[in-house]
Amino acid sequence: MATRIPKTPSTPPAQKPAGDDGDSVVLERRPQKTAPPQMYQVVMLNDDYTPMEFVIVILQEYFSKDRETATQIMLKIHLDGRGVCGVYSRDMAATKVNQVMEAAQQAGHPLQCVSEPVA
């Protein structure tokens, strides 16, 4: 049997918050600016086997180019060895590359297409 009353734990004395003496600094919350996403350019590479007309059709179908613009890009690819088809976000560029590569493979052409970051 317990004859003594248990002691209550002592609590530290409550402290009052210090009064404002006028030297306080208030920080303002500034909205953070997010950088725009990295853009990627879809580049078609030249080869000696893919017909020029097929390249023009690909540019029109997958990159929504008109006939004249598609012809200009095709000539750039033919003369310079590579040509930019469009600039997209990373996922869209990867999708475009896959579409072009799949269409070229189905048609039996060795056309190559890559995406690379825009510098």
mmCIF file of C-alpha atoms in Angstrom:
data_model
loop_
_atom_site.group_PDB
_atom_site.id
_atom_site.type_symbol
_atom_site.label_atom_id
_atom_site.label_comp_id
_atom_site.label_asym_id
_atom_site.label_seq_id
_atom_site.Cartn_x
_atom_site.Cartn_y
_atom_site.Cartn_z
ATOM 1 C CA MET A 1 0.000 0.000 0.000
ATOM 2 C CA ALA A 2 1.172 3.386 -0.873
ATOM 3 C CA THR A 3 1.147 5.823 1.972
ATOM 4 C CA ARG A 4 2.702 8.726 0.155
ATOM 5 C CA ILE A 5 1.093 10.879 -2.487
ATOM 6 C CA PRO A 6 3.080 10.722 -5.702
ATOM 7 C CA LYS A 7 4.954 13.881 -6.582
ATOM 8 C CA THR A 8 3.836 15.745 -9.640
ATOM 9 C CA PRO A 9 6.646 16.383 -12.083
ATOM 10 C CA SER A 10 7.902 19.905 -11.927
ATOM 11 C CA THR A 11 7.363 21.953 -15.055
ATOM 12 C CA PRO A 12 9.645 24.763 -16.055
ATOM 13 C CA PRO A 13 8.173 28.194 -15.517
ATOM 14 C CA ALA A 14 6.246 29.517 -18.500
ATOM 15 C CA GLN A 15 8.137 32.125 -20.443
ATOM 16 C CA LYS A 16 6.433 35.079 -21.951
ATOM 17 C CA PRO A 17 7.284 35.873 -25.541
ATOM 18 C CA ALA A 18 9.723 38.709 -25.754
ATOM 19 C CA GLY A 19 8.142 42.008 -26.644
ATOM 20 C CA ASP A 20 8.896 43.624 -29.982
ATOM 21 C CA ASP A 21 11.529 46.267 -29.480
ATOM 22 C CA GLY A 22 11.260 47.611 -33.023
ATOM 23 C CA ASP A 23 14.422 45.922 -34.300
ATOM 24 C CA SER A 24 12.607 42.968 -35.869
ATOM 25 C CA VAL A 25 13.010 42.171 -39.539
ATOM 26 C CA VAL A 26 10.087 40.809 -41.522
ATOM 27 C CA LEU A 27 10.886 38.703 -44.554
ATOM 28 C CA GLU A 28 8.544 38.956 -47.488
ATOM 29 C CA ARG A 29 7.619 35.836 -49.345
ATOM 30 C CA ARG A 30 8.597 36.143 -52.986
ATOM 31 C CA PRO A 31 6.984 33.947 -55.580
ATOM 32 C CA GLN A 32 9.477 31.527 -57.091
ATOM 33 C CA LYS A 33 9.886 31.662 -60.814
ATOM 34 C CA THR A 34 10.181 28.320 -62.530
ATOM 35 C CA ALA A 35 12.367 28.049 -65.569
ATOM 36 C CA PRO A 36 10.702 27.045 -68.838
ATOM 37 C CA PRO A 37 11.258 23.399 -69.782
ATOM 38 C CA GLN A 38 14.279 22.416 -71.858
ATOM 39 C CA MET A 39 13.304 22.307 -75.523
ATOM 40 C CA TYR A 40 14.503 19.684 -78.009
ATOM 41 C CA GLN A 41 14.854 19.914 -81.763
ATOM 42 C CA VAL A 42 13.925 16.996 -83.974
ATOM 43 C CA VAL A 43 16.636 16.516 -86.591
ATOM 44 C CA MET A 44 16.309 14.345 -89.686
ATOM 45 C CA LEU A 45 19.535 12.910 -91.114
ATOM 46 C CA ASN A 46 20.345 12.440 -94.789
ATOM 47 C CA ASP A 47 20.935 9.084 -96.418
ATOM 48 C CA ASP A 48 21.386 8.129 -100.055
ATOM 49 C CA TYR A 49 18.469 5.692 -100.192
ATOM 50 C CA THR A 50 15.323 7.367 -98.836
ATOM 51 C CA PRO A 51 13.374 9.085 -101.633
ATOM 52 C CA MET A 52 13.008 12.855 -101.339
ATOM 53 C CA GLU A 53 9.259 12.575 -101.853
ATOM 54 C CA PHE A 54 8.986 10.274 -98.827
ATOM 55 C CA VAL A 55 10.805 12.839 -96.660
ATOM 56 C CA ILE A 56 8.414 15.553 -97.857
ATOM 57 C CA VAL A 57 5.397 13.379 -96.989
ATOM 58 C CA ILE A 58 6.840 12.672 -93.508
ATOM 59 C CA LEU A 59 7.386 16.404 -92.907
ATOM 60 C CA GLN A 60 3.840 17.174 -93.982
ATOM 61 C CA GLU A 61 2.212 14.349 -92.049
ATOM 62 C CA TYR A 62 4.101 14.347 -88.738
ATOM 63 C CA PHE A 63 5.338 17.940 -88.510
ATOM 64 C CA SER A 64 2.363 19.740 -90.132
ATOM 65 C CA LYS A 65 4.501 21.514 -92.732
ATOM 66 C CA ASP A 66 3.026 22.831 -95.957
ATOM 67 C CA ARG A 67 4.396 21.503 -99.248
ATOM 68 C CA GLU A 68 6.778 24.427 -99.824
ATOM 69 C CA THR A 69 8.241 24.412 -96.307
ATOM 70 C CA ALA A 70 8.582 20.623 -96.375
ATOM 71 C CA THR A 71 10.448 20.857 -99.688
ATOM 72 C CA GLN A 72 12.820 23.495 -98.277
ATOM 73 C CA ILE A 73 13.566 21.364 -95.203
ATOM 74 C CA MET A 74 14.067 18.282 -97.398
ATOM 75 C CA LEU A 75 16.580 20.170 -99.554
ATOM 76 C CA LYS A 76 18.431 21.345 -96.440
ATOM 77 C CA ILE A 77 18.609 17.735 -95.244
ATOM 78 C CA HIS A 78 19.822 16.622 -98.668
ATOM 79 C CA LEU A 79 22.457 19.334 -99.046
ATOM 80 C CA ASP A 80 23.695 19.773 -95.453
ATOM 81 C CA GLY A 81 23.264 16.197 -94.275
ATOM 82 C CA ARG A 82 20.746 17.144 -91.580
ATOM 83 C CA GLY A 83 17.802 19.452 -91.060
ATOM 84 C CA VAL A 84 15.670 20.601 -88.144
ATOM 85 C CA CYS A 85 12.053 19.521 -88.503
ATOM 86 C CA GLY A 86 10.698 21.232 -85.387
ATOM 87 C CA VAL A 87 11.332 22.220 -81.763
ATOM 88 C CA TYR A 88 9.305 20.544 -79.015
ATOM 89 C CA SER A 89 9.344 19.573 -75.356
ATOM 90 C CA ARG A 90 11.333 16.422 -74.559
ATOM 91 C CA ASP A 91 8.350 14.061 -74.606
ATOM 92 C CA MET A 92 6.871 15.496 -77.790
ATOM 93 C CA ALA A 93 10.268 15.343 -79.545
ATOM 94 C CA ALA A 94 10.698 11.692 -78.528
ATOM 95 C CA THR A 95 7.209 10.921 -79.826
ATOM 96 C CA LYS A 96 7.932 12.608 -83.172
ATOM 97 C CA VAL A 97 11.212 10.692 -83.546
ATOM 98 C CA ASN A 98 9.434 7.389 -82.831
ATOM 99 C CA GLN A 99 6.687 8.177 -85.340
ATOM 100 C CA VAL A 100 9.187 9.027 -88.097
ATOM 101 C CA MET A 101 11.369 5.987 -87.411
ATOM 102 C CA GLU A 102 8.357 3.661 -87.383
ATOM 103 C CA ALA A 103 6.967 5.100 -90.636
ATOM 104 C CA ALA A 104 10.388 4.800 -92.316
ATOM 105 C CA GLN A 105 10.785 1.214 -91.144
ATOM 106 C CA GLN A 106 7.317 0.259 -92.375
ATOM 107 C CA ALA A 107 8.093 1.798 -95.766
ATOM 108 C CA GLY A 108 11.452 0.017 -95.893
ATOM 109 C CA HIS A 109 13.593 3.167 -95.829
ATOM 110 C CA PRO A 110 16.728 3.674 -93.693
ATOM 111 C CA LEU A 111 15.724 7.231 -92.738
ATOM 112 C CA GLN A 112 17.183 8.322 -89.390
ATOM 113 C CA CYS A 113 15.752 10.927 -87.043
ATOM 114 C CA VAL A 114 17.083 12.116 -83.669
ATOM 115 C CA SER A 115 16.215 14.685 -81.034
ATOM 116 C CA GLU A 116 18.784 16.891 -79.339
ATOM 117 C CA PRO A 117 18.601 19.708 -76.795
ATOM 118 C CA VAL A 118 18.379 23.205 -78.183
ATOM 119 C CA ALA A 119 21.499 25.102 -77.173
#
